[in-house]
Amino acid sequence: MTRIAFLGLGNMGGLMAANLVKAGREVCGYDLAPPLCTAAAQSGVHVAASAGAAAHGADVVVSMLADGKDVLSLWTELLPQAVQGVLFIDCSTIDIATAREVHRKAQDACALSVDAPVSGGVAGARAGTLSFMCGGDSAAIDKARPILADMGKTIIPCGGAGLGQAAKICNNMMLAATMIVTCEAFTLAEKLGLTPQALFDVASVSSGQSWSLTSYCPVRGLTLASPANDGYKPGFMASLMLKDLKLAQEEATSAGAPTPLGALALQLYALYVASGQGASDFSGIIRMIQGASKPAA
Ligand code: NAD
């Protein structure tokens, strides 16, 4: 049986590792935070004493960490001990340069590697319905496919090393911009005397339609699974959206791509997070937009 090491058992990783166990996989996990190891053990993950111990003898190593610095340090620690042909999959959202650097390190160690950031958030991780955007050699992506399929429902090869990360930050830049403009449209509609339901009914079948509107509406009561229905509990935290927008702007600057709306979205999410809302869902930014639109008292 394929032995999987799962490193990083946080909000996403804990649920993803649990789904691998549910699919009948042998999973050995580790997180720097002991309570997360305890929680993972309760879902059937064998917990190791260190990342190195978890990866020892594994056929596949999956990492789900906060940022590129953590991924670089972990892969740098593990790759020298890796057996030839071991597959390393990084599901974290990180900068493209670091993603490519860890791919190079894997190649030097004769390991296979895939960058496979996800979309779908905690709800998708729990339900096993994540989308994976994959970068790397096609042989590595093909080998990763059955493991990713146990944690998600969509696996999209995006090209070579780092291009999974490129797809992820481009997608999330679009998501941020459509969410903000959807919030602005509902705020404007209200001032014009239009009910939220009327705007929803029109835009959801017209050219203003987007995922932000019809799957994740920022106004309460209009879509079923929207965090707006539950006080903007995440979902996808505003602080993570801000992180992804920063990554997108860094890449845009170094690639020389003009992304003025992406830059503005970053500024608005920076304001929202600075107002103490980093842990709320990113669609909660409608409250800031509505507040900003109110006439001064
Ligand atoms: P998290 O902070 O909850 O989990 C990261 C975990 O990695 C932490 O528990 C930390 O202790 C652990 N860790 C760090 N270094 C380690 C090491 N050397 N060995 C073992 N464990 C280590 O973060 P998260 O919310 O699970 O997100 C993980 C990644 O997924 C991020 O890159 C995030 O941007 C991305 N993402 C998150 C969401 C979401 O909704 N949470 C959605 C899509 C993508």
mmCIF file of C-alpha atoms and ligand atoms in Angstrom:
data_model
loop_
_atom_site.group_PDB
_atom_site.id
_atom_site.type_symbol
_atom_site.label_atom_id
_atom_site.label_comp_id
_atom_site.label_asym_id
_atom_site.label_seq_id
_atom_site.Cartn_x
_atom_site.Cartn_y
_atom_site.Cartn_z
ATOM 1 C CA MET A 1 0.000 0.000 0.000
ATOM 2 C CA THR A 2 1.145 3.547 -0.756
ATOM 3 C CA ARG A 3 2.435 5.164 2.446
ATOM 4 C CA ILE A 4 1.652 8.858 2.698
ATOM 5 C CA ALA A 5 3.352 11.389 4.976
ATOM 6 C CA PHE A 6 1.147 14.430 5.610
ATOM 7 C CA LEU A 7 2.928 17.462 7.020
ATOM 8 C CA GLY A 8 0.941 20.439 8.285
ATOM 9 C CA LEU A 9 -2.307 19.375 9.958
ATOM 10 C CA GLY A 10 -3.853 22.857 10.285
ATOM 11 C CA ASN A 11 -7.267 24.117 9.163
ATOM 12 C CA MET A 12 -6.904 22.523 5.741
ATOM 13 C CA GLY A 13 -4.301 19.787 6.209
ATOM 14 C CA GLY A 14 -6.061 18.116 9.156
ATOM 15 C CA LEU A 15 -9.223 17.641 7.093
ATOM 16 C CA MET A 16 -7.346 16.567 3.961
ATOM 17 C CA ALA A 17 -5.328 13.966 5.881
ATOM 18 C CA ALA A 18 -8.576 12.672 7.434
ATOM 19 C CA ASN A 19 -10.054 12.190 3.948
ATOM 20 C CA LEU A 20 -6.998 10.186 2.867
ATOM 21 C CA VAL A 21 -7.566 7.922 5.873
ATOM 22 C CA LYS A 22 -11.279 7.609 4.991
ATOM 23 C CA ALA A 23 -10.241 6.536 1.499
ATOM 24 C CA GLY A 24 -8.271 3.652 3.053
ATOM 25 C CA ARG A 25 -4.790 5.195 2.807
ATOM 26 C CA GLU A 26 -2.054 4.659 5.357
ATOM 27 C CA VAL A 27 -1.233 8.185 6.535
ATOM 28 C CA CYS A 28 1.548 9.217 8.883
ATOM 29 C CA GLY A 29 1.228 12.871 9.865
ATOM 30 C CA TYR A 30 3.034 15.579 11.771
ATOM 31 C CA ASP A 31 2.429 19.190 12.765
ATOM 32 C CA LEU A 32 4.538 21.514 14.891
ATOM 33 C CA ALA A 33 1.437 22.137 17.049
ATOM 34 C CA PRO A 34 0.822 19.148 19.371
ATOM 35 C CA PRO A 35 -2.979 19.729 19.701
ATOM 36 C CA LEU A 36 -3.313 19.387 15.925
ATOM 37 C CA CYS A 37 -1.450 16.057 16.082
ATOM 38 C CA THR A 38 -3.869 14.869 18.753
ATOM 39 C CA ALA A 39 -6.864 15.894 16.618
ATOM 40 C CA ALA A 40 -5.397 14.127 13.571
ATOM 41 C CA ALA A 41 -4.809 10.954 15.578
ATOM 42 C CA GLN A 42 -8.538 10.955 16.404
ATOM 43 C CA SER A 43 -9.301 10.825 12.688
ATOM 44 C CA GLY A 44 -7.020 7.832 12.152
ATOM 45 C CA VAL A 45 -3.739 9.505 11.166
ATOM 46 C CA HIS A 46 -0.657 7.832 12.683
ATOM 47 C CA VAL A 47 1.214 10.692 14.310
ATOM 48 C CA ALA A 48 5.012 10.753 14.102
ATOM 49 C CA ALA A 49 7.438 12.479 16.456
ATOM 50 C CA SER A 50 8.866 14.740 13.735
ATOM 51 C CA ALA A 51 8.455 15.617 10.073
ATOM 52 C CA GLY A 52 11.502 13.460 9.279
ATOM 53 C CA ALA A 53 10.018 10.479 11.112
ATOM 54 C CA ALA A 54 6.698 10.888 9.258
ATOM 55 C CA ALA A 55 8.456 11.044 5.885
ATOM 56 C CA HIS A 56 10.769 8.109 6.608
ATOM 57 C CA GLY A 57 9.799 5.232 4.288
ATOM 58 C CA ALA A 58 6.912 7.204 2.733
ATOM 59 C CA ASP A 59 6.127 6.831 -0.980
ATOM 60 C CA VAL A 60 4.396 10.206 -1.080
ATOM 61 C CA VAL A 61 5.008 13.329 1.026
ATOM 62 C CA VAL A 62 2.245 15.955 1.099
ATOM 63 C CA SER A 63 2.836 19.384 2.644
ATOM 64 C CA MET A 64 0.102 21.893 3.577
ATOM 65 C CA LEU A 65 1.858 24.815 5.237
ATOM 66 C CA ALA A 66 1.187 28.527 5.610
ATOM 67 C CA ASP A 67 3.818 30.016 3.281
ATOM 68 C CA GLY A 68 6.835 29.567 1.026
ATOM 69 C CA LYS A 69 9.406 30.014 3.784
ATOM 70 C CA ASP A 70 7.929 27.054 5.705
ATOM 71 C CA VAL A 71 7.746 24.871 2.573
ATOM 72 C CA LEU A 72 11.353 25.662 1.580
ATOM 73 C CA SER A 73 12.636 24.863 5.026
ATOM 74 C CA LEU A 74 10.660 21.589 5.290
ATOM 75 C CA TRP A 75 11.522 20.264 1.811
ATOM 76 C CA THR A 76 15.191 21.265 2.325
ATOM 77 C CA GLU A 77 15.190 19.192 5.509
ATOM 78 C CA LEU A 78 13.455 16.146 3.999
ATOM 79 C CA LEU A 79 14.744 15.847 0.441
ATOM 80 C CA PRO A 80 18.329 14.760 1.247
ATOM 81 C CA GLN A 81 16.889 11.652 2.955
ATOM 82 C CA ALA A 82 14.321 10.906 0.237
ATOM 83 C CA VAL A 83 14.503 7.600 -1.617
ATOM 84 C CA GLN A 84 14.717 7.907 -5.426
ATOM 85 C CA GLY A 85 11.284 8.316 -7.025
ATOM 86 C CA VAL A 86 9.450 9.506 -3.908
ATOM 87 C CA LEU A 87 6.691 11.957 -4.830
ATOM 88 C CA PHE A 88 6.544 15.332 -3.041
ATOM 89 C CA ILE A 89 3.261 17.268 -3.364
ATOM 90 C CA ASP A 90 2.955 20.777 -1.955
ATOM 91 C CA CYS A 91 -0.675 21.921 -1.571
ATOM 92 C CA SER A 92 0.150 25.227 0.175
ATOM 93 C CA THR A 93 -0.375 28.574 -1.582
ATOM 94 C CA ILE A 94 3.121 30.033 -1.995
ATOM 95 C CA ASP A 95 5.098 32.329 -4.316
ATOM 96 C CA ILE A 96 6.113 30.928 -7.683
ATOM 97 C CA ALA A 97 9.874 31.459 -7.167
ATOM 98 C CA THR A 98 9.874 29.332 -4.012
ATOM 99 C CA ALA A 99 7.676 26.718 -5.674
ATOM 100 C CA ARG A 100 10.232 26.462 -8.491
ATOM 101 C CA GLU A 101 13.128 26.356 -6.048
ATOM 102 C CA VAL A 102 11.632 23.375 -4.209
ATOM 103 C CA HIS A 103 10.915 21.632 -7.527
ATOM 104 C CA ARG A 104 14.636 22.065 -8.383
ATOM 105 C CA LYS A 105 15.670 20.665 -5.019
ATOM 106 C CA ALA A 106 13.380 17.673 -5.583
ATOM 107 C CA GLN A 107 14.883 17.094 -9.029
ATOM 108 C CA ASP A 108 18.415 17.225 -7.539
ATOM 109 C CA ALA A 109 17.330 14.567 -5.026
ATOM 110 C CA CYS A 110 15.813 12.399 -7.829
ATOM 111 C CA ALA A 111 12.344 12.859 -6.312
ATOM 112 C CA LEU A 112 9.170 13.692 -8.246
ATOM 113 C CA SER A 113 7.377 16.918 -7.353
ATOM 114 C CA VAL A 114 4.079 18.711 -7.924
ATOM 115 C CA ASP A 115 2.844 22.122 -6.786
ATOM 116 C CA ALA A 116 -0.875 21.576 -6.181
ATOM 117 C CA PRO A 117 -2.495 24.552 -4.432
ATOM 118 C CA VAL A 118 -6.186 24.195 -3.750
ATOM 119 C CA SER A 119 -9.414 26.080 -4.021
ATOM 120 C CA GLY A 120 -12.546 25.239 -2.071
ATOM 121 C CA GLY A 121 -11.528 26.302 1.429
ATOM 122 C CA VAL A 122 -12.198 24.508 4.682
ATOM 123 C CA ALA A 123 -15.660 23.394 3.517
ATOM 124 C CA GLY A 124 -14.153 21.778 0.411
ATOM 125 C CA ALA A 125 -11.367 20.196 2.460
ATOM 126 C CA ARG A 126 -13.934 18.694 4.837
ATOM 127 C CA ALA A 127 -16.220 17.445 2.052
ATOM 128 C CA GLY A 128 -13.327 16.153 -0.086
ATOM 129 C CA THR A 129 -14.376 18.398 -2.958
ATOM 130 C CA LEU A 130 -11.252 20.567 -3.358
ATOM 131 C CA SER A 131 -9.960 21.664 -6.751
ATOM 132 C CA PHE A 132 -6.228 21.130 -7.285
ATOM 133 C CA MET A 133 -4.235 23.281 -9.733
ATOM 134 C CA CYS A 134 -1.157 21.269 -10.607
ATOM 135 C CA GLY A 135 2.267 22.329 -11.812
ATOM 136 C CA GLY A 136 5.090 19.927 -12.644
ATOM 137 C CA ASP A 137 6.084 17.154 -15.047
ATOM 138 C CA SER A 138 3.149 15.191 -16.387
ATOM 139 C CA ALA A 139 4.598 11.934 -14.973
ATOM 140 C CA ALA A 140 4.622 13.469 -11.490
ATOM 141 C CA ILE A 141 1.108 14.885 -11.891
ATOM 142 C CA ASP A 142 -0.189 11.500 -13.122
ATOM 143 C CA LYS A 143 1.309 9.821 -10.063
ATOM 144 C CA ALA A 144 -0.237 12.464 -7.765
ATOM 145 C CA ARG A 145 -3.698 12.179 -9.344
ATOM 146 C CA PRO A 146 -5.142 9.222 -7.336
ATOM 147 C CA ILE A 147 -3.958 10.748 -4.055
ATOM 148 C CA LEU A 148 -5.401 14.162 -4.902
ATOM 149 C CA ALA A 149 -8.629 12.464 -6.027
ATOM 150 C CA ASP A 150 -9.088 11.161 -2.463
ATOM 151 C CA MET A 151 -9.129 14.777 -1.215
ATOM 152 C CA GLY A 152 -10.873 16.605 -4.034
ATOM 153 C CA LYS A 153 -13.036 16.332 -7.098
ATOM 154 C CA THR A 154 -11.181 18.410 -9.701
ATOM 155 C CA ILE A 155 -7.542 18.027 -10.724
ATOM 156 C CA ILE A 156 -6.318 20.413 -13.384
ATOM 157 C CA PRO A 157 -2.800 20.180 -14.852
ATOM 158 C CA CYS A 158 -1.667 23.777 -15.500
ATOM 159 C CA GLY A 159 1.788 23.186 -17.007
ATOM 160 C CA GLY A 160 5.326 23.009 -15.646
ATOM 161 C CA ALA A 161 6.821 23.728 -12.251
ATOM 162 C CA GLY A 162 5.146 26.615 -10.402
ATOM 163 C CA LEU A 163 2.240 27.014 -12.807
ATOM 164 C CA GLY A 164 -0.259 25.554 -10.318
ATOM 165 C CA GLN A 165 0.657 28.494 -8.067
ATOM 166 C CA ALA A 166 0.324 30.885 -11.024
ATOM 167 C CA ALA A 167 -3.227 29.615 -11.683
ATOM 168 C CA LYS A 168 -4.138 29.908 -8.020
ATOM 169 C CA ILE A 169 -3.115 33.557 -7.601
ATOM 170 C CA CYS A 170 -4.683 34.624 -10.925
ATOM 171 C CA ASN A 171 -7.942 32.914 -9.924
ATOM 172 C CA ASN A 172 -7.984 34.506 -6.485
ATOM 173 C CA MET A 173 -7.232 37.961 -7.888
ATOM 174 C CA MET A 174 -10.356 37.566 -10.088
ATOM 175 C CA LEU A 175 -12.329 36.314 -7.087
ATOM 176 C CA ALA A 176 -11.337 39.324 -4.944
ATOM 177 C CA ALA A 177 -12.264 41.813 -7.656
ATOM 178 C CA THR A 178 -15.634 40.187 -8.442
ATOM 179 C CA MET A 179 -16.455 39.980 -4.738
ATOM 180 C CA ILE A 180 -15.685 43.663 -4.163
ATOM 181 C CA VAL A 181 -17.681 44.860 -7.168
ATOM 182 C CA THR A 182 -20.590 42.583 -6.193
ATOM 183 C CA CYS A 183 -20.571 44.205 -2.730
ATOM 184 C CA GLU A 184 -20.512 47.652 -4.365
ATOM 185 C CA ALA A 185 -23.428 46.739 -6.650
ATOM 186 C CA PHE A 186 -25.639 45.620 -3.735
ATOM 187 C CA THR A 187 -24.730 48.803 -1.830
ATOM 188 C CA LEU A 188 -25.598 50.985 -4.835
ATOM 189 C CA ALA A 189 -28.794 49.002 -5.538
ATOM 190 C CA GLU A 190 -30.049 49.622 -2.018
ATOM 191 C CA LYS A 191 -29.529 53.395 -2.394
ATOM 192 C CA LEU A 192 -31.426 53.292 -5.677
ATOM 193 C CA GLY A 193 -34.394 51.606 -4.009
ATOM 194 C CA LEU A 194 -33.780 48.165 -5.531
ATOM 195 C CA THR A 195 -34.170 45.167 -3.202
ATOM 196 C CA PRO A 196 -31.224 42.744 -2.875
ATOM 197 C CA GLN A 197 -33.524 39.987 -4.173
ATOM 198 C CA ALA A 198 -34.384 41.979 -7.314
ATOM 199 C CA LEU A 199 -30.718 42.670 -8.095
ATOM 200 C CA PHE A 200 -29.893 39.013 -7.440
ATOM 201 C CA ASP A 201 -32.705 37.777 -9.694
ATOM 202 C CA VAL A 202 -31.521 39.999 -12.546
ATOM 203 C CA ALA A 203 -27.736 39.709 -12.244
ATOM 204 C CA SER A 204 -27.719 35.971 -11.569
ATOM 205 C CA VAL A 205 -29.147 35.363 -15.066
ATOM 206 C CA SER A 206 -27.461 38.347 -16.757
ATOM 207 C CA SER A 207 -23.954 39.471 -17.620
ATOM 208 C CA GLY A 208 -23.214 40.527 -14.016
ATOM 209 C CA GLN A 209 -23.263 36.842 -12.973
ATOM 210 C CA SER A 210 -20.235 35.451 -11.119
ATOM 211 C CA TRP A 211 -19.369 32.810 -8.530
ATOM 212 C CA SER A 212 -19.197 35.599 -5.942
ATOM 213 C CA LEU A 213 -22.862 36.343 -6.669
ATOM 214 C CA THR A 214 -24.496 32.971 -7.279
ATOM 215 C CA SER A 215 -22.489 30.647 -5.017
ATOM 216 C CA TYR A 216 -21.184 32.967 -2.305
ATOM 217 C CA CYS A 217 -23.440 36.013 -2.247
ATOM 218 C CA PRO A 218 -22.184 38.607 0.273
ATOM 219 C CA VAL A 219 -25.802 39.514 1.173
ATOM 220 C CA ARG A 220 -27.600 37.307 3.682
ATOM 221 C CA GLY A 221 -30.331 34.916 2.533
ATOM 222 C CA LEU A 222 -29.711 34.882 -1.219
ATOM 223 C CA THR A 223 -27.501 31.806 -1.682
ATOM 224 C CA LEU A 224 -27.587 28.654 0.417
ATOM 225 C CA ALA A 225 -23.963 28.100 1.471
ATOM 226 C CA SER A 226 -22.937 31.729 1.853
ATOM 227 C CA PRO A 227 -21.001 32.879 4.977
ATOM 228 C CA ALA A 228 -23.271 35.975 4.917
ATOM 229 C CA ASN A 229 -25.982 33.664 6.324
ATOM 230 C CA ASP A 230 -23.814 32.963 9.371
ATOM 231 C CA GLY A 231 -22.277 36.270 10.451
ATOM 232 C CA TYR A 232 -19.418 36.009 7.923
ATOM 233 C CA LYS A 233 -17.775 33.093 9.727
ATOM 234 C CA PRO A 234 -15.154 31.691 7.284
ATOM 235 C CA GLY A 235 -15.250 30.104 4.717
ATOM 236 C CA PHE A 236 -12.166 31.750 3.351
ATOM 237 C CA MET A 237 -10.574 34.187 5.761
ATOM 238 C CA ALA A 238 -9.954 37.767 4.638
ATOM 239 C CA SER A 239 -6.340 37.468 5.868
ATOM 240 C CA LEU A 240 -5.753 34.583 3.428
ATOM 241 C CA MET A 241 -7.296 36.554 0.576
ATOM 242 C CA LEU A 242 -4.935 39.419 1.449
ATOM 243 C CA LYS A 243 -1.993 37.002 1.401
ATOM 244 C CA ASP A 244 -2.985 35.736 -2.070
ATOM 245 C CA LEU A 245 -3.437 39.287 -3.394
ATOM 246 C CA LYS A 246 0.035 40.210 -2.123
ATOM 247 C CA LEU A 247 1.458 37.187 -3.945
ATOM 248 C CA ALA A 248 -0.403 38.222 -7.120
ATOM 249 C CA GLN A 249 0.946 41.783 -6.938
ATOM 250 C CA GLU A 250 4.517 40.574 -6.334
ATOM 251 C CA GLU A 251 4.256 38.323 -9.382
ATOM 252 C CA ALA A 252 2.626 41.095 -11.453
ATOM 253 C CA THR A 253 5.444 43.490 -10.579
ATOM 254 C CA SER A 254 8.178 41.029 -11.464
ATOM 255 C CA ALA A 255 6.408 39.908 -14.662
ATOM 256 C CA GLY A 256 5.624 43.499 -15.706
ATOM 257 C CA ALA A 257 1.894 42.761 -15.980
ATOM 258 C CA PRO A 258 -0.481 45.698 -15.388
ATOM 259 C CA THR A 259 -3.055 44.671 -12.735
ATOM 260 C CA PRO A 260 -4.574 47.916 -11.414
ATOM 261 C CA LEU A 261 -7.805 46.280 -10.200
ATOM 262 C CA GLY A 262 -5.787 43.582 -8.434
ATOM 263 C CA ALA A 263 -3.732 46.332 -6.753
ATOM 264 C CA LEU A 264 -6.886 48.148 -5.643
ATOM 265 C CA ALA A 265 -8.392 44.893 -4.347
ATOM 266 C CA LEU A 266 -5.227 44.391 -2.283
ATOM 267 C CA GLN A 267 -5.572 47.894 -0.777
ATOM 268 C CA LEU A 268 -9.242 47.317 0.112
ATOM 269 C CA TYR A 269 -8.537 43.934 1.712
ATOM 270 C CA ALA A 270 -5.566 45.471 3.587
ATOM 271 C CA LEU A 271 -7.964 48.093 5.036
ATOM 272 C CA TYR A 272 -10.529 45.418 5.912
ATOM 273 C CA VAL A 273 -7.930 43.232 7.638
ATOM 274 C CA ALA A 274 -6.422 46.278 9.427
ATOM 275 C CA SER A 275 -9.891 47.022 10.809
ATOM 276 C CA GLY A 276 -9.625 43.768 12.770
ATOM 277 C CA GLN A 277 -11.581 41.564 10.335
ATOM 278 C CA GLY A 278 -8.756 39.293 9.152
ATOM 279 C CA ALA A 279 -10.360 36.204 10.675
ATOM 280 C CA SER A 280 -13.788 36.875 9.164
ATOM 281 C CA ASP A 281 -14.843 35.620 5.740
ATOM 282 C CA PHE A 282 -13.579 37.681 2.803
ATOM 283 C CA SER A 283 -17.172 38.344 1.649
ATOM 284 C CA GLY A 284 -17.680 40.305 4.908
ATOM 285 C CA ILE A 285 -15.919 43.210 3.197
ATOM 286 C CA ILE A 286 -19.447 44.287 2.181
ATOM 287 C CA ARG A 287 -19.828 45.663 5.710
ATOM 288 C CA MET A 288 -16.868 47.996 5.179
ATOM 289 C CA ILE A 289 -18.200 49.046 1.768
ATOM 290 C CA GLN A 290 -21.676 49.707 3.148
ATOM 291 C CA GLY A 291 -20.182 51.634 6.063
ATOM 292 C CA ALA A 292 -18.038 53.701 3.732
ATOM 293 C CA SER A 293 -21.086 54.541 1.632
ATOM 294 C CA LYS A 294 -23.183 55.872 4.513
ATOM 295 C CA PRO A 295 -23.511 59.674 4.719
ATOM 296 C CA ALA A 296 -21.535 61.307 7.550
ATOM 297 C CA ALA A 297 -23.668 61.809 10.668
HETATM 298 P P1 NAD B 1 -2.765 26.670 8.961
HETATM 299 O O1 NAD B 1 -1.902 27.777 9.470
HETATM 300 O O2 NAD B 1 -4.017 26.325 9.693
HETATM 301 O O3 NAD B 1 -1.897 25.306 8.839
HETATM 302 C C1 NAD B 1 -0.524 25.258 8.564
HETATM 303 C C2 NAD B 1 0.090 24.281 9.552
HETATM 304 O O4 NAD B 1 1.442 23.984 9.181
HETATM 305 C C3 NAD B 1 0.168 24.822 10.993
HETATM 306 O O5 NAD B 1 -0.638 24.013 11.832
HETATM 307 C C4 NAD B 1 1.655 24.737 11.348
HETATM 308 O O6 NAD B 1 1.890 24.365 12.684
HETATM 309 C C5 NAD B 1 2.122 23.668 10.371
HETATM 310 N N1 NAD B 1 3.565 23.640 10.124
HETATM 311 C C6 NAD B 1 4.400 24.670 9.825
HETATM 312 N N2 NAD B 1 5.662 24.210 9.638
HETATM 313 C C7 NAD B 1 5.606 22.850 9.791
HETATM 314 C C8 NAD B 1 6.582 21.821 9.718
HETATM 315 N N3 NAD B 1 7.873 22.075 9.461
HETATM 316 N N4 NAD B 1 6.184 20.549 9.917
HETATM 317 C C9 NAD B 1 4.870 20.274 10.191
HETATM 318 N N5 NAD B 1 3.905 21.217 10.307
HETATM 319 C C10 NAD B 1 4.272 22.496 10.088
HETATM 320 O O7 NAD B 1 -3.093 27.032 7.444
HETATM 321 P P2 NAD B 1 -4.307 26.490 6.543
HETATM 322 O O8 NAD B 1 -5.493 27.365 6.704
HETATM 323 O O9 NAD B 1 -4.430 25.025 6.747
HETATM 324 O O10 NAD B 1 -3.719 26.805 5.081
HETATM 325 C C11 NAD B 1 -2.635 26.064 4.559
HETATM 326 C C12 NAD B 1 -2.326 26.576 3.162
HETATM 327 O O11 NAD B 1 -3.476 26.434 2.331
HETATM 328 C C13 NAD B 1 -1.952 28.065 3.107
HETATM 329 O O12 NAD B 1 -0.918 28.242 2.193
HETATM 330 C C14 NAD B 1 -3.247 28.745 2.654
HETATM 331 O O13 NAD B 1 -3.000 29.960 1.959
HETATM 332 C C15 NAD B 1 -3.820 27.676 1.734
HETATM 333 N N6 NAD B 1 -5.281 27.726 1.605
HETATM 334 C C16 NAD B 1 -6.054 27.856 2.702
HETATM 335 C C17 NAD B 1 -7.441 27.907 2.561
HETATM 336 C C18 NAD B 1 -8.346 28.065 3.771
HETATM 337 O O14 NAD B 1 -9.552 28.331 3.587
HETATM 338 N N7 NAD B 1 -7.823 27.893 4.994
HETATM 339 C C19 NAD B 1 -8.028 27.810 1.283
HETATM 340 C C20 NAD B 1 -7.199 27.635 0.171
HETATM 341 C C21 NAD B 1 -5.816 27.594 0.356
#
